[in-house]
PDB file of C-alpha atoms in Angstrom:
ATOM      1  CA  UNK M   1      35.788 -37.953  20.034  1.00  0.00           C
ATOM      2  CA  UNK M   2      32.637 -40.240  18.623  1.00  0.00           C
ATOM      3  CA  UNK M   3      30.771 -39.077  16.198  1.00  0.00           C
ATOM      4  CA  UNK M   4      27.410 -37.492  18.248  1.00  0.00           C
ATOM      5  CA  UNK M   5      29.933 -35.264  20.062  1.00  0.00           C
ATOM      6  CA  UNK M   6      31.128 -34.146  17.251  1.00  0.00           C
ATOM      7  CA  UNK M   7      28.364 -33.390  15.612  1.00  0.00           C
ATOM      8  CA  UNK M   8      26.827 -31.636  18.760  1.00  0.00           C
ATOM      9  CA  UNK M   9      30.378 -29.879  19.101  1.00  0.00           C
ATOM     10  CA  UNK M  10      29.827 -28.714  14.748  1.00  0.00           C
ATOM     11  CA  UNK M  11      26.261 -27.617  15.985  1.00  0.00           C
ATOM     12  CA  UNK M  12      27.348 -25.458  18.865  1.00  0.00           C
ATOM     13  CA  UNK M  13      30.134 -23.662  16.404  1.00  0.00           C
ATOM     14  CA  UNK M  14      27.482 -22.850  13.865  1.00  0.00           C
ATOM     15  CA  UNK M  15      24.833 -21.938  16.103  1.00  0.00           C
ATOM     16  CA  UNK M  16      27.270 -19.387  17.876  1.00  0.00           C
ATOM     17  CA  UNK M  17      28.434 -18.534  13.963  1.00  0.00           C
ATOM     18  CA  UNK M  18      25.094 -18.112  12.772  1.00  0.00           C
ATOM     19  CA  UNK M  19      24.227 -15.551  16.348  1.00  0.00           C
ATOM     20  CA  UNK M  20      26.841 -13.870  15.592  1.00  0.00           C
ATOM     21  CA  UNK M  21      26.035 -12.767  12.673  1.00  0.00           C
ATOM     22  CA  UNK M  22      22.705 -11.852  13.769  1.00  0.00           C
ATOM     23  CA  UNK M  23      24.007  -9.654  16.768  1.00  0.00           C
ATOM     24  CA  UNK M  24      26.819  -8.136  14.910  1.00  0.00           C
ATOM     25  CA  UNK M  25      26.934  -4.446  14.241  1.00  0.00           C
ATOM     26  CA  UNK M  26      25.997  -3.935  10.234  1.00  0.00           C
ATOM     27  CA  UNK M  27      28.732  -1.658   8.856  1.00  0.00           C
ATOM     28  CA  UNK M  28      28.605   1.873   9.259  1.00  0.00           C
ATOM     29  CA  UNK M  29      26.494   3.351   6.598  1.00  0.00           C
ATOM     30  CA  UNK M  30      28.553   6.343   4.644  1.00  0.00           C
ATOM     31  CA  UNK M  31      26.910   9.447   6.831  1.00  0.00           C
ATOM     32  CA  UNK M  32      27.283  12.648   5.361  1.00  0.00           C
ATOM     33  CA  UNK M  33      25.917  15.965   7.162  1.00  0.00           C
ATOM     34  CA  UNK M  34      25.867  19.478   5.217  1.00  0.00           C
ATOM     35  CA  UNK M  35      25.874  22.355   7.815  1.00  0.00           C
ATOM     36  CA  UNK M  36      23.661  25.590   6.820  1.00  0.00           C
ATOM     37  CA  UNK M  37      25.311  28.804   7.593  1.00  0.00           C
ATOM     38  CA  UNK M  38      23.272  30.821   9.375  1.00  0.00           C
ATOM     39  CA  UNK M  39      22.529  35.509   8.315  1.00  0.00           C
ATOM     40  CA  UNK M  40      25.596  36.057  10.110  1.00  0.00           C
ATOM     41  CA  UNK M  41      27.757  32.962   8.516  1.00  0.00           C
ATOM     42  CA  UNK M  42      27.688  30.823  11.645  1.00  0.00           C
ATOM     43  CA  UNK M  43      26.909  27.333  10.812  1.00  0.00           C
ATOM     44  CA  UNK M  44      23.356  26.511  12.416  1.00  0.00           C
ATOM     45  CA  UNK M  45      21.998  24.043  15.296  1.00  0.00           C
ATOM     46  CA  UNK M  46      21.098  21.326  12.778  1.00  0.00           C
ATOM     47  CA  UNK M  47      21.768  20.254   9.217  1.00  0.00           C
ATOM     48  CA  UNK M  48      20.117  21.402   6.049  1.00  0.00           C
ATOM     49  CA  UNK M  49      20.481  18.003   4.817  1.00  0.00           C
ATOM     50  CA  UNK M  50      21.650  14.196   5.820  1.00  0.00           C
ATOM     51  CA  UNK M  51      23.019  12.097   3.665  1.00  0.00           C
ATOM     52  CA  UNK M  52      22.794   7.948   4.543  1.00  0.00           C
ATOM     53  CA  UNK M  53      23.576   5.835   1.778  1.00  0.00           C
ATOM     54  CA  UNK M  54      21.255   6.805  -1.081  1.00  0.00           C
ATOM     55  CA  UNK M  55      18.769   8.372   1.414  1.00  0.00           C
ATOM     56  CA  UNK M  56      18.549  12.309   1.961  1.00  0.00           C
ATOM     57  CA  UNK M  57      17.093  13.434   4.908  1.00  0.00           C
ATOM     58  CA  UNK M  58      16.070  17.134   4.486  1.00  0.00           C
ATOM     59  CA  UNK M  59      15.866  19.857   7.418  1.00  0.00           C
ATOM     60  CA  UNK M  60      11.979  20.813   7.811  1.00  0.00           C
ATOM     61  CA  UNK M  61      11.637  24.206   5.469  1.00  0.00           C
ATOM     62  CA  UNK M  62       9.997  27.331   6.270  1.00  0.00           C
ATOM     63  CA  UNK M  63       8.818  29.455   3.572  1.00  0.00           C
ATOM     64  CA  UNK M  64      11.773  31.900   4.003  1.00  0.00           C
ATOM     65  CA  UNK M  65      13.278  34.018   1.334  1.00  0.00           C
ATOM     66  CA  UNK M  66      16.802  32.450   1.174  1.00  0.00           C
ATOM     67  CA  UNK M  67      19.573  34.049   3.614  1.00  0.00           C
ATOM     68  CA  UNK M  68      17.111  36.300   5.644  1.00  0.00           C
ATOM     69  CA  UNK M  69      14.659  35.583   8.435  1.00  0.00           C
ATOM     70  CA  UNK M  70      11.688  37.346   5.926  1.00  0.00           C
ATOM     71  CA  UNK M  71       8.923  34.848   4.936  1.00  0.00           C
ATOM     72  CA  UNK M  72       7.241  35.173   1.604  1.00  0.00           C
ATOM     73  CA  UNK M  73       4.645  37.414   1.030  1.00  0.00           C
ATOM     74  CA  UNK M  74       1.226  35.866   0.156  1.00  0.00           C
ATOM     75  CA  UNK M  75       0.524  34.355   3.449  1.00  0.00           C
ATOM     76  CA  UNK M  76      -0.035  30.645   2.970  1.00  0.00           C
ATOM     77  CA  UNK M  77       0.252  29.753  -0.529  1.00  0.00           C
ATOM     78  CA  UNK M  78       3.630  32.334  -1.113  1.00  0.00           C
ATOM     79  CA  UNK M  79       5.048  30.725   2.164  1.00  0.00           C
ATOM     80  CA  UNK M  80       4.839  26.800   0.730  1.00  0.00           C
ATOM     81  CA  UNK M  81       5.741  28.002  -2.625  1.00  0.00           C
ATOM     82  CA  UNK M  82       9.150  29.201  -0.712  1.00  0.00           C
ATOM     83  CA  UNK M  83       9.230  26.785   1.484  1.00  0.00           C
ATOM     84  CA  UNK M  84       8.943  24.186  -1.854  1.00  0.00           C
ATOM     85  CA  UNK M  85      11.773  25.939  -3.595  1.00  0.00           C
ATOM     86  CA  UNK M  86      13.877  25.931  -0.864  1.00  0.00           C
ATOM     87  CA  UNK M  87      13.663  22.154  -0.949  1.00  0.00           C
ATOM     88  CA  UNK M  88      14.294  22.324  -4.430  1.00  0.00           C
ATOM     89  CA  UNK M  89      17.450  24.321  -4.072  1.00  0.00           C
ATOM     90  CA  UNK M  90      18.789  21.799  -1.759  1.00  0.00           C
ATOM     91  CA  UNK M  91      17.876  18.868  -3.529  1.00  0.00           C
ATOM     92  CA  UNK M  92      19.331  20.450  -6.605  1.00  0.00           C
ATOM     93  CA  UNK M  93      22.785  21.393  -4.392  1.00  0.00           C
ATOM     94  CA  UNK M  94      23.001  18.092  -3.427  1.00  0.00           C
ATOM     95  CA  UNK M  95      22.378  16.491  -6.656  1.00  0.00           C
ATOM     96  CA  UNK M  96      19.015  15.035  -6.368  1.00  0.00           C
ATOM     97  CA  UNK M  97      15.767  16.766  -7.794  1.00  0.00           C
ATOM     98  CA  UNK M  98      12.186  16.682  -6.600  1.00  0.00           C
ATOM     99  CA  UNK M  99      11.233  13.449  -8.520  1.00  0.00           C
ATOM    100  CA  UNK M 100      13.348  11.587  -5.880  1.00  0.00           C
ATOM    101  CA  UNK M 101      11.499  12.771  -3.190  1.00  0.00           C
ATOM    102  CA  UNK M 102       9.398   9.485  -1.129  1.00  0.00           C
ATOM    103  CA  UNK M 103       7.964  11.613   1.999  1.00  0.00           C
ATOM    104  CA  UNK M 104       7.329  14.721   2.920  1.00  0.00           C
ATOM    105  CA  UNK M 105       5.539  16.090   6.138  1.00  0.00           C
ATOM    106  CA  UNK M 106       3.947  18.739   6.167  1.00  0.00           C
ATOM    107  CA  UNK M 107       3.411  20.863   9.632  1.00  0.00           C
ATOM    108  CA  UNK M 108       0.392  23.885   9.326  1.00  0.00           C
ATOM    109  CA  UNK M 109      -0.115  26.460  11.859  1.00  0.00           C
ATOM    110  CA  UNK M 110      -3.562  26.209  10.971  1.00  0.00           C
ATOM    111  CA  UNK M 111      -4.646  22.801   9.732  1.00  0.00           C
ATOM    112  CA  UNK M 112      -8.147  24.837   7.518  1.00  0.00           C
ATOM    113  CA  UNK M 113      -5.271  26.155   5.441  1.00  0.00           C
ATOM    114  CA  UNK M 114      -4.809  22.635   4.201  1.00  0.00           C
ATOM    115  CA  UNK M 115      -6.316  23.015   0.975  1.00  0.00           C
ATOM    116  CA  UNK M 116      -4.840  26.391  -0.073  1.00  0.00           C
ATOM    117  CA  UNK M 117      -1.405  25.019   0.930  1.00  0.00           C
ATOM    118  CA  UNK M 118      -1.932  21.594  -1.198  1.00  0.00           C
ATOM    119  CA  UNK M 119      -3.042  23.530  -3.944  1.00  0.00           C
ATOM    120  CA  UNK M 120       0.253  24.737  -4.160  1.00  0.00           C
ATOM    121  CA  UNK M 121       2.240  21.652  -3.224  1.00  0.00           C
ATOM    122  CA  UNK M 122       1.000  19.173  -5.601  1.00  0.00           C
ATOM    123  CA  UNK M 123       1.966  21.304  -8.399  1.00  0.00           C
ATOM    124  CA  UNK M 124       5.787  20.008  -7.119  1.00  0.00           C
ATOM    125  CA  UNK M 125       4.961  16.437  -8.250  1.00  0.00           C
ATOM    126  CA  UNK M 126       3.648  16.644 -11.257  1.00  0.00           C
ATOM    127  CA  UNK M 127       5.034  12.770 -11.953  1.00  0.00           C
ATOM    128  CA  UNK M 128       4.711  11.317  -8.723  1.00  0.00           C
ATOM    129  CA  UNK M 129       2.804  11.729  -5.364  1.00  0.00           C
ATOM    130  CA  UNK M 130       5.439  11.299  -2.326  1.00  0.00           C
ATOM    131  CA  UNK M 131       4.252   9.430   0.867  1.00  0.00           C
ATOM    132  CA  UNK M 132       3.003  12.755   3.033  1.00  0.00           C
ATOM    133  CA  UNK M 133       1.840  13.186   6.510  1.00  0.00           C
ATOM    134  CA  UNK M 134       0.157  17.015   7.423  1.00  0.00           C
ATOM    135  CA  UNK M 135      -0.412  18.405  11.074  1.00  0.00           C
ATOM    136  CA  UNK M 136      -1.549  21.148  12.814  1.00  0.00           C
ATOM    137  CA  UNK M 137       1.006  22.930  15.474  1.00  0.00           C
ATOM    138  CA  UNK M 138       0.626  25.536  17.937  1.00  0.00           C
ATOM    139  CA  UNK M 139       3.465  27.520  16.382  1.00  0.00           C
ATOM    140  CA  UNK M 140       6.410  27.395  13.848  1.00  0.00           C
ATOM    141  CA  UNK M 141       9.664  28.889  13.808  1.00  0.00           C
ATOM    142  CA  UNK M 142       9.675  32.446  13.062  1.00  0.00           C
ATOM    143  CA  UNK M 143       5.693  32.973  12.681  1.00  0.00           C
ATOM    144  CA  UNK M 144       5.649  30.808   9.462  1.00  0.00           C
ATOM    145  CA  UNK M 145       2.367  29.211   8.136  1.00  0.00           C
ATOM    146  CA  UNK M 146       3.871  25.918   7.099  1.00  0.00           C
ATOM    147  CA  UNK M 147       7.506  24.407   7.677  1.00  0.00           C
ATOM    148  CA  UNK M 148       8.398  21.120   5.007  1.00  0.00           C
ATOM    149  CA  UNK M 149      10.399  18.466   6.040  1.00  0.00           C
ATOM    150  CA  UNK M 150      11.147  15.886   3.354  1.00  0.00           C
ATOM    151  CA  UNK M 151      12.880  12.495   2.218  1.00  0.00           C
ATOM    152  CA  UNK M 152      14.727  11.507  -0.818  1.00  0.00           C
ATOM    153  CA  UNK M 153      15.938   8.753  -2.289  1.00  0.00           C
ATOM    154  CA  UNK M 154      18.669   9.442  -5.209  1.00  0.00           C
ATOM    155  CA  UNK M 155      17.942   7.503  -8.166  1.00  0.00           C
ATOM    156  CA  UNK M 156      21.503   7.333  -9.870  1.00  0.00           C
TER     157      UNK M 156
END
């Protein structure tokens, strides 16, 4: 074989080597998924929480006194107070706090309670501001005023 065919033939094998790589499936991230029971004990639709890697993917929160379908009194600000300490208590149960939270969004049955509810949810970061995104909706999951999804990243 002369030399140019062999180094077009060298080419071809790393140029297939080097696709490869790029087109190859990245190994599976370590997935972890933690069921909520539902009232009755019945595990839910959905997962409180999602673990990938050192990301934590939280189930949106309503402001719902834990184990029962009853949302905080106080109308807006008691409902994100619950609905911030029920991300706390899953953070916490998962071993992450809310100084490793990175995003949050926020969904509002009525965006001109905004203010009220951020009154209340800044008081959550007091060292930090996570990334946030708020909406209005046309209705949340048992009548609630606000429902809290948020992200994590564990800081071991």
């Amino acid at each position: 074989m002369s030399h140019s065919r062999l180094a077009r033939s060298a080419a071809r094998v790393l140029a297939t080597a080097m696709l490869l790589t790029v087109v190859a499936p990245a190994p599976a991230a370590d997935v972890r998924f933690f069921p909520l029971p539902g009232e009755d004990g019945r595990t839910l639709p959905f997962s409180d929480a999602v673990q990938v890697g050192d990301l934590i993917f939280l189930a949106g929160k309503l402001g719902n006194i834990p184990g029962t379908r009853e949302l905080a009194p106080g109308g807006i600000e008691g409902e994100t107070r619950q609905a911030m300490e029920n991300i706390r208590a899953t953070l916490l149960r998962l071993g992450a706090s809310m100084d490793d939270v990175v995003k949050c969004t926020v969904f509002l049955a009525d965006i001109d309670e905004w203010a009220a509810m951020n009154a209340v949810y800044v008081s959550y970061f007091p060292k930090h501001r996570p990334a946030r995104s708020a909406l209005g909706v046309s209705g949340l999951a048992l009548g609630a005023r606000t429902e809290i999804e948020c992200i994590a990243a564990r800081s071991d």
